Amino acid sequence: MIRSSTAAGIALLAAAIAFLAAPAVHAQATRTWVSGVGDDANPCSRTAPCKTFAGAISKTAAKGEISVLDPGGYGAVTITKSITISGDGTLAGILSAGTNGIVVNAGVNDVVIIRNVSINGVETGLNGIRFLAGGELHVENCTLAGFTGQGIDFQPSGASALFVSRTTINNANAGAIQVLPGVAGTATASINEVTMQGNARGLRAEGGSTVVVRNSVANGNNANGFVAIAWDRPVDLTIENSVSSRNGAAGVHAGQLSTVRVSNTVVTGNGVGFEKAGSGGIVSFGNNKVHGNTANGTPTVTLGQI
């Protein structure tokens, strides 16, 4: 009888330990790792990394970080929560032939950071990064190239913010960056130290968006370098200390319902320098260099320096 009770007690104790340990086995880690020689069946730890971003994201806790151990192509990924994907210190790549490189469809307060990642659509990819919902998207030190759509397609369904810095976007057949809020969405965007070259156009901002561009270049794009245009809600675009050159259409275009403010910016070698349409207006702060375009155009108003 004593043996039977002891055995039963041991069995119950073992079951309790197994029950308590089970959640830990399946717990998501704050930091996970990927490697070109990893395996998505792994726990994505430093010593047992996963092989793709998609494999790692399900094992990474919200607000956590996926880090890259060595050079490799880590596959397209859809992000539905706050997360950082970091290629710091190595060559982290995404090849996205025929699809989007990264899709962000997260919660209203979620913050997504993409840092030091090369996204290549190999001329058939749809968009480099497509943003549908979330609180903030940060794109830092990235290279995007070879898409049939946009390099960055920012179309938030709610109130969202975009931050792009130290990034190059080439050969996007629809354009480098598009800021186009949905019907119920609004967007604020900060574009800093970004080169948009050889795309259908550089930056396009549409209704419901407020965009600031600093220290950036739109060069050799087929159509406009910088364009703001809207159909139902105003759009506000500020361009400072930047260059718009050798674009096939306008260097700076202000379309319907748009206000574009330009300061300390070079606009040269374009089809038109400053171009206005409909109710659009260009406000110059009097310190721009608009020269050498097929037609230079004129601002709506020129303000003195304060």
Short mmCIF file of C-alpha atoms in Angstrom, two decimals:
data_model
loop_
_atom_site.label_atom_id
_atom_site.label_comp_id
_atom_site.label_asym_id
_atom_site.label_seq_id
_atom_site.Cartn_x
_atom_site.Cartn_y
_atom_site.Cartn_z
CA MET A 1 0.00 0.00 0.00
CA ILE A 2 2.84 2.35 0.86
CA ARG A 3 4.62 1.47 -2.38
CA SER A 4 1.45 2.10 -4.35
CA SER A 5 0.95 5.53 -2.74
CA THR A 6 4.58 6.46 -3.31
CA ALA A 7 4.41 5.46 -6.98
CA ALA A 8 1.22 7.44 -7.45
CA GLY A 9 2.82 10.46 -5.82
CA ILE A 10 5.85 10.25 -8.07
CA ALA A 11 3.62 9.96 -11.14
CA LEU A 12 1.61 13.02 -10.10
CA LEU A 13 4.79 14.98 -9.43
CA ALA A 14 6.20 14.06 -12.84
CA ALA A 15 2.95 15.09 -14.54
CA ALA A 16 2.97 18.44 -12.71
CA ILE A 17 6.57 19.13 -13.73
CA ALA A 18 5.78 18.27 -17.35
CA PHE A 19 2.72 20.56 -17.26
CA LEU A 20 4.69 23.47 -15.85
CA ALA A 21 7.56 22.98 -18.27
CA ALA A 22 5.37 22.76 -21.39
CA PRO A 23 4.76 26.53 -21.82
CA ALA A 24 8.50 27.23 -21.57
CA VAL A 25 9.18 24.88 -24.49
CA HIS A 26 6.80 26.83 -26.72
CA ALA A 27 7.56 30.31 -25.37
CA GLN A 28 8.56 32.98 -27.87
CA ALA A 29 12.01 34.52 -27.49
CA THR A 30 12.71 38.23 -27.31
CA ARG A 31 15.66 37.77 -29.71
CA THR A 32 15.83 35.13 -32.41
CA TRP A 33 18.45 34.34 -35.05
CA VAL A 34 18.55 33.29 -38.70
CA SER A 35 21.43 31.80 -40.67
CA GLY A 36 21.96 30.67 -44.24
CA VAL A 37 22.67 27.21 -42.87
CA GLY A 38 19.84 27.27 -40.33
CA ASP A 39 16.60 25.29 -40.24
CA ASP A 40 13.09 26.60 -39.58
CA ALA A 41 12.46 23.54 -37.42
CA ASN A 42 15.02 24.95 -34.96
CA PRO A 43 14.07 27.17 -31.99
CA CYS A 44 15.85 30.12 -33.71
CA SER A 45 18.37 30.46 -30.90
CA ARG A 46 21.93 31.70 -31.39
CA THR A 47 23.25 28.14 -31.55
CA ALA A 48 20.25 26.66 -33.41
CA PRO A 49 19.11 29.40 -35.81
CA CYS A 50 16.22 29.37 -38.25
CA LYS A 51 16.69 29.67 -42.01
CA THR A 52 14.09 32.32 -42.98
CA PHE A 53 12.49 35.45 -41.55
CA ALA A 54 9.09 33.79 -41.95
CA GLY A 55 10.27 30.84 -39.88
CA ALA A 56 11.70 33.06 -37.16
CA ILE A 57 8.84 35.51 -36.81
CA SER A 58 6.44 32.98 -35.27
CA LYS A 59 9.07 32.19 -32.63
CA THR A 60 9.82 35.84 -31.83
CA ALA A 61 7.87 37.69 -29.15
CA ALA A 62 6.09 40.94 -29.93
CA LYS A 63 8.55 43.86 -29.70
CA GLY A 64 11.39 41.39 -30.12
CA GLU A 65 14.17 41.28 -32.73
CA ILE A 66 15.22 38.88 -35.46
CA SER A 67 18.99 39.13 -35.99
CA VAL A 68 21.02 37.80 -38.91
CA LEU A 69 24.11 35.68 -38.19
CA ASP A 70 25.69 35.51 -41.66
CA PRO A 71 25.14 36.56 -45.29
CA GLY A 72 22.16 34.93 -46.95
CA GLY A 73 18.74 35.25 -48.54
CA TYR A 74 16.07 34.97 -45.88
CA GLY A 75 12.85 35.05 -47.85
CA ALA A 76 9.75 37.21 -48.03
CA VAL A 77 7.82 37.76 -44.81
CA THR A 78 4.49 39.10 -43.53
CA ILE A 79 4.64 41.03 -40.25
CA THR A 80 1.59 41.25 -37.98
CA LYS A 81 3.11 42.58 -34.74
CA SER A 82 5.77 44.93 -33.37
CA ILE A 83 9.15 43.56 -34.41
CA THR A 84 12.65 44.49 -35.57
CA ILE A 85 14.40 42.70 -38.42
CA SER A 86 18.09 43.56 -38.22
CA GLY A 87 20.89 42.69 -40.63
CA ASP A 88 23.47 44.67 -38.67
CA GLY A 89 27.05 43.60 -39.42
CA THR A 90 26.32 41.25 -42.33
CA LEU A 91 24.56 40.99 -45.71
CA ALA A 92 20.92 40.23 -45.00
CA GLY A 93 18.90 39.74 -48.16
CA ILE A 94 15.38 39.06 -49.34
CA LEU A 95 14.77 37.82 -52.90
CA SER A 96 11.09 38.33 -53.69
CA ALA A 97 10.53 37.31 -57.31
CA GLY A 98 6.83 37.51 -58.15
CA THR A 99 5.74 38.65 -54.70
CA ASN A 100 6.12 41.40 -52.07
CA GLY A 101 9.37 41.42 -50.13
CA ILE A 102 7.80 42.47 -46.82
CA VAL A 103 4.12 43.00 -46.02
CA VAL A 104 3.22 44.86 -42.81
CA ASN A 105 -0.33 44.31 -41.58
CA ALA A 106 -0.01 44.93 -37.85
CA GLY A 107 -1.95 46.42 -34.95
CA VAL A 108 -2.69 50.12 -34.57
CA ASN A 109 0.09 50.68 -32.01
CA ASP A 110 2.66 48.27 -33.43
CA VAL A 111 6.11 49.51 -34.44
CA VAL A 112 7.99 47.67 -37.19
CA ILE A 113 11.70 48.32 -37.84
CA ILE A 114 13.54 47.02 -40.92
CA ARG A 115 17.27 47.73 -40.65
CA ASN A 116 20.23 46.87 -42.87
CA VAL A 117 18.34 44.59 -45.24
CA SER A 118 18.65 44.31 -49.04
CA ILE A 119 15.34 43.55 -50.76
CA ASN A 120 15.57 42.52 -54.42
CA GLY A 121 12.55 41.83 -56.58
CA VAL A 122 14.75 40.60 -59.47
CA GLU A 123 12.53 42.60 -61.86
CA THR A 124 9.39 40.51 -61.15
CA GLY A 125 8.74 41.30 -57.47
CA LEU A 126 5.59 43.29 -56.67
CA ASN A 127 6.60 45.81 -53.97
CA GLY A 128 9.70 45.92 -51.81
CA ILE A 129 7.76 46.81 -48.66
CA ARG A 130 3.97 47.04 -48.63
CA PHE A 131 2.44 48.64 -45.55
CA LEU A 132 -1.29 48.11 -44.90
CA ALA A 133 -1.70 48.73 -41.16
CA GLY A 134 0.33 49.48 -38.04
CA GLY A 135 1.48 52.34 -35.87
CA GLU A 136 4.93 53.03 -37.34
CA LEU A 137 7.23 51.67 -40.02
CA HIS A 138 10.96 52.44 -39.84
CA VAL A 139 13.18 51.57 -42.82
CA GLU A 140 16.85 52.19 -42.02
CA ASN A 141 20.01 51.58 -44.07
CA CYS A 142 18.22 49.43 -46.62
CA THR A 143 18.52 48.85 -50.38
CA LEU A 144 15.45 48.08 -52.49
CA ALA A 145 15.58 47.30 -56.22
CA GLY A 146 13.88 45.53 -59.09
CA PHE A 147 10.10 45.77 -58.54
CA THR A 148 7.14 45.95 -60.87
CA GLY A 149 5.36 48.07 -58.24
CA GLN A 150 6.70 50.42 -55.58
CA GLY A 151 9.91 50.28 -53.63
CA ILE A 152 7.91 51.27 -50.54
CA ASP A 153 4.12 51.24 -50.86
CA PHE A 154 2.72 52.94 -47.75
CA GLN A 155 -1.08 52.64 -47.71
CA PRO A 156 -2.19 52.76 -44.07
CA SER A 157 -5.79 52.00 -43.16
CA GLY A 158 -5.48 54.07 -39.96
CA ALA A 159 -3.27 56.82 -38.54
CA SER A 160 0.29 55.67 -39.25
CA ALA A 161 3.81 57.05 -39.54
CA LEU A 162 6.61 56.22 -41.97
CA PHE A 163 10.32 56.88 -41.33
CA VAL A 164 12.83 56.13 -44.08
CA SER A 165 16.51 56.97 -43.60
CA ARG A 166 19.84 56.24 -45.30
CA THR A 167 18.13 54.06 -47.90
CA THR A 168 18.49 53.60 -51.68
CA ILE A 169 15.63 52.64 -54.01
CA ASN A 170 16.32 51.73 -57.65
CA ASN A 171 14.40 50.29 -60.59
CA ALA A 172 10.89 50.27 -59.17
CA ASN A 173 8.55 50.36 -62.15
CA ALA A 174 5.71 52.17 -60.36
CA GLY A 175 7.86 54.45 -58.20
CA ALA A 176 10.33 54.59 -55.33
CA ILE A 177 8.02 55.65 -52.47
CA GLN A 178 4.26 56.07 -52.49
CA VAL A 179 2.41 57.53 -49.49
CA LEU A 180 -1.27 56.84 -50.14
CA PRO A 181 -3.50 56.59 -47.06
CA GLY A 182 -6.68 54.55 -47.31
CA VAL A 183 -10.14 56.11 -47.05
CA ALA A 184 -10.00 56.12 -43.23
CA GLY A 185 -6.23 56.46 -43.02
CA THR A 186 -3.78 59.31 -42.51
CA ALA A 187 -0.03 59.32 -42.89
CA THR A 188 2.91 61.30 -41.62
CA ALA A 189 6.24 60.53 -43.24
CA SER A 190 9.86 61.54 -42.72
CA ILE A 191 12.25 60.81 -45.60
CA ASN A 192 15.88 61.53 -44.75
CA GLU A 193 19.07 60.70 -46.69
CA VAL A 194 17.20 58.63 -49.26
CA THR A 195 18.30 58.16 -52.89
CA MET A 196 15.54 57.41 -55.42
CA GLN A 197 17.15 56.73 -58.78
CA GLY A 198 16.06 55.11 -62.03
CA ASN A 199 12.46 54.46 -60.98
CA ALA A 200 9.19 55.38 -62.68
CA ARG A 201 9.23 58.38 -60.32
CA GLY A 202 10.71 59.37 -56.98
CA LEU A 203 8.31 60.23 -54.15
CA ARG A 204 4.53 60.53 -54.57
CA ALA A 205 2.43 61.82 -51.65
CA GLU A 206 -1.36 61.76 -51.84
CA GLY A 207 -4.39 63.01 -49.89
CA GLY A 208 -4.36 62.69 -46.12
CA SER A 209 -0.58 62.71 -45.88
CA THR A 210 1.99 65.09 -44.42
CA VAL A 211 5.50 64.37 -45.68
CA VAL A 212 8.89 65.92 -44.91
CA VAL A 213 11.88 65.17 -47.17
CA ARG A 214 15.38 66.17 -46.13
CA ASN A 215 18.87 65.53 -47.52
CA SER A 216 17.51 63.30 -50.28
CA VAL A 217 17.95 62.80 -54.03
CA ALA A 218 15.44 62.02 -56.79
CA ASN A 219 17.54 61.46 -59.90
CA GLY A 220 17.00 59.96 -63.34
CA ASN A 221 13.42 58.82 -62.75
CA ASN A 222 11.13 58.47 -65.77
CA ALA A 223 8.46 60.90 -64.56
CA ASN A 224 8.43 63.28 -61.58
CA GLY A 225 11.11 63.56 -58.94
CA PHE A 226 8.80 64.74 -56.13
CA VAL A 227 5.03 64.94 -56.57
CA ALA A 228 2.11 65.80 -54.29
CA ILE A 229 -1.44 65.36 -55.52
CA ALA A 230 -4.86 64.68 -53.99
CA TRP A 231 -8.46 64.18 -55.01
CA ASP A 232 -10.46 64.42 -51.77
CA ARG A 233 -8.17 65.54 -48.91
CA PRO A 234 -5.23 67.97 -48.81
CA VAL A 235 -1.64 66.80 -48.92
CA ASP A 236 1.34 68.69 -47.47
CA LEU A 237 4.88 68.08 -48.73
CA THR A 238 8.03 69.83 -47.48
CA ILE A 239 11.35 69.40 -49.30
CA GLU A 240 14.54 70.72 -47.73
CA ASN A 241 18.23 70.49 -48.62
CA SER A 242 17.60 68.00 -51.42
CA VAL A 243 18.21 67.46 -55.15
CA SER A 244 15.77 66.69 -57.95
CA SER A 245 17.64 66.17 -61.22
CA ARG A 246 17.35 64.55 -64.65
CA ASN A 247 13.79 63.40 -64.13
CA GLY A 248 11.71 62.98 -67.28
CA ALA A 249 8.80 65.14 -66.13
CA ALA A 250 8.81 67.67 -63.25
CA GLY A 251 11.48 68.03 -60.64
CA VAL A 252 8.79 69.20 -58.19
CA HIS A 253 5.09 68.85 -59.03
CA ALA A 254 2.24 70.29 -56.94
CA GLY A 255 -1.09 68.90 -58.08
CA GLN A 256 -4.68 69.32 -56.96
CA LEU A 257 -5.21 70.04 -53.22
CA SER A 258 -1.49 70.05 -52.51
CA THR A 259 0.93 72.45 -50.88
CA VAL A 260 4.64 71.88 -51.52
CA ARG A 261 7.21 73.89 -49.55
CA VAL A 262 10.75 73.91 -50.95
CA SER A 263 13.89 75.18 -49.22
CA ASN A 264 17.60 75.04 -50.11
CA THR A 265 16.98 72.52 -52.89
CA VAL A 266 18.58 72.08 -56.33
CA VAL A 267 16.18 71.40 -59.20
CA THR A 268 18.00 70.91 -62.50
CA GLY A 269 17.97 68.92 -65.74
CA ASN A 270 14.28 68.00 -65.51
CA GLY A 271 11.53 68.36 -68.09
CA VAL A 272 10.06 71.10 -65.86
CA GLY A 273 11.59 72.49 -62.69
CA PHE A 274 8.62 73.73 -60.64
CA GLU A 275 5.24 72.57 -61.99
CA LYS A 276 1.78 73.43 -60.63
CA ALA A 277 -1.62 72.03 -61.58
CA GLY A 278 -5.19 72.70 -60.44
CA SER A 279 -5.25 74.13 -56.92
CA GLY A 280 -1.70 73.01 -56.18
CA GLY A 281 0.82 75.52 -54.90
CA ILE A 282 4.59 75.67 -54.51
CA VAL A 283 6.00 77.83 -51.72
CA SER A 284 9.68 78.70 -52.17
CA PHE A 285 11.78 80.13 -49.37
CA GLY A 286 13.92 82.01 -51.87
CA ASN A 287 17.06 79.92 -51.42
CA ASN A 288 16.51 77.24 -54.08
CA LYS A 289 18.55 76.71 -57.27
CA VAL A 290 16.13 76.06 -60.13
CA HIS A 291 18.13 76.12 -63.34
CA GLY A 292 18.91 74.12 -66.46
CA ASN A 293 15.51 72.50 -66.82
CA THR A 294 13.72 72.43 -70.18
CA ALA A 295 11.32 74.88 -68.51
CA ASN A 296 12.19 76.13 -65.04
CA GLY A 297 8.70 77.14 -63.94
CA THR A 298 7.96 79.45 -61.04
CA PRO A 299 6.75 79.02 -57.47
CA THR A 300 3.28 80.17 -56.44
CA VAL A 301 4.84 82.39 -53.81
CA THR A 302 8.36 83.18 -52.63
CA LEU A 303 8.90 83.89 -48.95
CA GLY A 304 11.83 85.73 -47.46
CA GLN A 305 14.09 84.24 -44.81
CA ILE A 306 13.29 84.99 -41.16
#
